[in-house]
Amino acid sequence: MSTLEIYQLDELEIDIIKKSEEDIKYGRVISQEDLDKEDLEWLSQI
């Protein structure tokens, strides 16, 4: 049995998705693990 779900997005949500796809495509993303590591390094300098 398959379930079909239909989503309706507004223009703002579509723009956010497009920008996210571009960020991933061009490597402008950071993993949560890397972000946590940077946070710890920054906090240790305070």
mmCIF file with all atom_site columns, C-alpha atoms in Angstrom:
data_model
loop_
_atom_site.group_PDB
_atom_site.id
_atom_site.type_symbol
_atom_site.label_atom_id
_atom_site.label_alt_id
_atom_site.label_comp_id
_atom_site.label_asym_id
_atom_site.label_entity_id
_atom_site.label_seq_id
_atom_site.pdbx_PDB_ins_code
_atom_site.Cartn_x
_atom_site.Cartn_y
_atom_site.Cartn_z
_atom_site.occupancy
_atom_site.B_iso_or_equiv
_atom_site.pdbx_formal_charge
_atom_site.auth_seq_id
_atom_site.auth_comp_id
_atom_site.auth_asym_id
_atom_site.auth_atom_id
_atom_site.pdbx_PDB_model_num
ATOM 1  C CA . MET A 1 1  ? 0.000  0.000  0.000  1.00 0.00 ? 1  MET A CA 1
ATOM 2  C CA . SER A 1 2  ? 1.477  3.331  -0.991 1.00 0.00 ? 2  SER A CA 1
ATOM 3  C CA . THR A 1 3  ? 0.620  6.700  0.418  1.00 0.00 ? 3  THR A CA 1
ATOM 4  C CA . LEU A 1 4  ? 0.676  9.788  -1.745 1.00 0.00 ? 4  LEU A CA 1
ATOM 5  C CA . GLU A 1 5  ? 1.160  13.082 0.038  1.00 0.00 ? 5  GLU A CA 1
ATOM 6  C CA . ILE A 1 6  ? 0.753  16.367 -1.769 1.00 0.00 ? 6  ILE A CA 1
ATOM 7  C CA . TYR A 1 7  ? 2.482  19.481 -0.494 1.00 0.00 ? 7  TYR A CA 1
ATOM 8  C CA . GLN A 1 8  ? 1.682  23.012 -1.518 1.00 0.00 ? 8  GLN A CA 1
ATOM 9  C CA . LEU A 1 9  ? 4.565  25.441 -1.134 1.00 0.00 ? 9  LEU A CA 1
ATOM 10 C CA . ASP A 1 10 ? 4.488  29.206 -1.378 1.00 0.00 ? 10 ASP A CA 1
ATOM 11 C CA . GLU A 1 11 ? 7.062  31.223 -3.329 1.00 0.00 ? 11 GLU A CA 1
ATOM 12 C CA . LEU A 1 12 ? 9.233  31.910 -0.266 1.00 0.00 ? 12 LEU A CA 1
ATOM 13 C CA . GLU A 1 13 ? 9.516  28.205 0.529  1.00 0.00 ? 13 GLU A CA 1
ATOM 14 C CA . ILE A 1 14 ? 10.387 27.412 -3.091 1.00 0.00 ? 14 ILE A CA 1
ATOM 15 C CA . ASP A 1 15 ? 13.111 30.101 -3.065 1.00 0.00 ? 15 ASP A CA 1
ATOM 16 C CA . ILE A 1 16 ? 14.560 28.668 0.158  1.00 0.00 ? 16 ILE A CA 1
ATOM 17 C CA . ILE A 1 17 ? 14.703 25.193 -1.407 1.00 0.00 ? 17 ILE A CA 1
ATOM 18 C CA . LYS A 1 18 ? 16.380 26.543 -4.558 1.00 0.00 ? 18 LYS A CA 1
ATOM 19 C CA . LYS A 1 19 ? 18.995 28.419 -2.521 1.00 0.00 ? 19 LYS A CA 1
ATOM 20 C CA . SER A 1 20 ? 19.649 25.341 -0.396 1.00 0.00 ? 20 SER A CA 1
ATOM 21 C CA . GLU A 1 21 ? 20.205 23.253 -3.523 1.00 0.00 ? 21 GLU A CA 1
ATOM 22 C CA . GLU A 1 22 ? 22.660 25.868 -4.832 1.00 0.00 ? 22 GLU A CA 1
ATOM 23 C CA . ASP A 1 23 ? 24.502 25.907 -1.498 1.00 0.00 ? 23 ASP A CA 1
ATOM 24 C CA . ILE A 1 24 ? 24.894 22.126 -1.609 1.00 0.00 ? 24 ILE A CA 1
ATOM 25 C CA . LYS A 1 25 ? 25.941 22.200 -5.276 1.00 0.00 ? 25 LYS A CA 1
ATOM 26 C CA . TYR A 1 26 ? 28.667 24.794 -4.670 1.00 0.00 ? 26 TYR A CA 1
ATOM 27 C CA . GLY A 1 27 ? 29.856 23.362 -1.357 1.00 0.00 ? 27 GLY A CA 1
ATOM 28 C CA . ARG A 1 28 ? 28.586 26.207 0.811  1.00 0.00 ? 28 ARG A CA 1
ATOM 29 C CA . VAL A 1 29 ? 27.413 23.894 3.565  1.00 0.00 ? 29 VAL A CA 1
ATOM 30 C CA . ILE A 1 30 ? 28.953 22.685 6.801  1.00 0.00 ? 30 ILE A CA 1
ATOM 31 C CA . SER A 1 31 ? 28.124 19.526 8.696  1.00 0.00 ? 31 SER A CA 1
ATOM 32 C CA . GLN A 1 32 ? 26.755 19.745 12.223 1.00 0.00 ? 32 GLN A CA 1
ATOM 33 C CA . GLU A 1 33 ? 29.877 17.932 13.409 1.00 0.00 ? 33 GLU A CA 1
ATOM 34 C CA . ASP A 1 34 ? 32.171 20.539 11.824 1.00 0.00 ? 34 ASP A CA 1
ATOM 35 C CA . LEU A 1 35 ? 30.014 23.355 13.171 1.00 0.00 ? 35 LEU A CA 1
ATOM 36 C CA . ASP A 1 36 ? 30.197 21.913 16.692 1.00 0.00 ? 36 ASP A CA 1
ATOM 37 C CA . LYS A 1 37 ? 33.980 21.621 16.368 1.00 0.00 ? 37 LYS A CA 1
ATOM 38 C CA . GLU A 1 38 ? 34.261 25.264 15.305 1.00 0.00 ? 38 GLU A CA 1
ATOM 39 C CA . ASP A 1 39 ? 32.029 26.305 18.204 1.00 0.00 ? 39 ASP A CA 1
ATOM 40 C CA . LEU A 1 40 ? 34.208 24.436 20.701 1.00 0.00 ? 40 LEU A CA 1
ATOM 41 C CA . GLU A 1 41 ? 37.362 26.000 19.271 1.00 0.00 ? 41 GLU A CA 1
ATOM 42 C CA . TRP A 1 42 ? 35.811 29.450 19.447 1.00 0.00 ? 42 TRP A CA 1
ATOM 43 C CA . LEU A 1 43 ? 34.569 28.933 23.003 1.00 0.00 ? 43 LEU A CA 1
ATOM 44 C CA . SER A 1 44 ? 37.984 27.702 24.145 1.00 0.00 ? 44 SER A CA 1
ATOM 45 C CA . GLN A 1 45 ? 39.508 31.016 23.031 1.00 0.00 ? 45 GLN A CA 1
ATOM 46 C CA . ILE A 1 46 ? 37.237 33.095 25.259 1.00 0.00 ? 46 ILE A CA 1
#
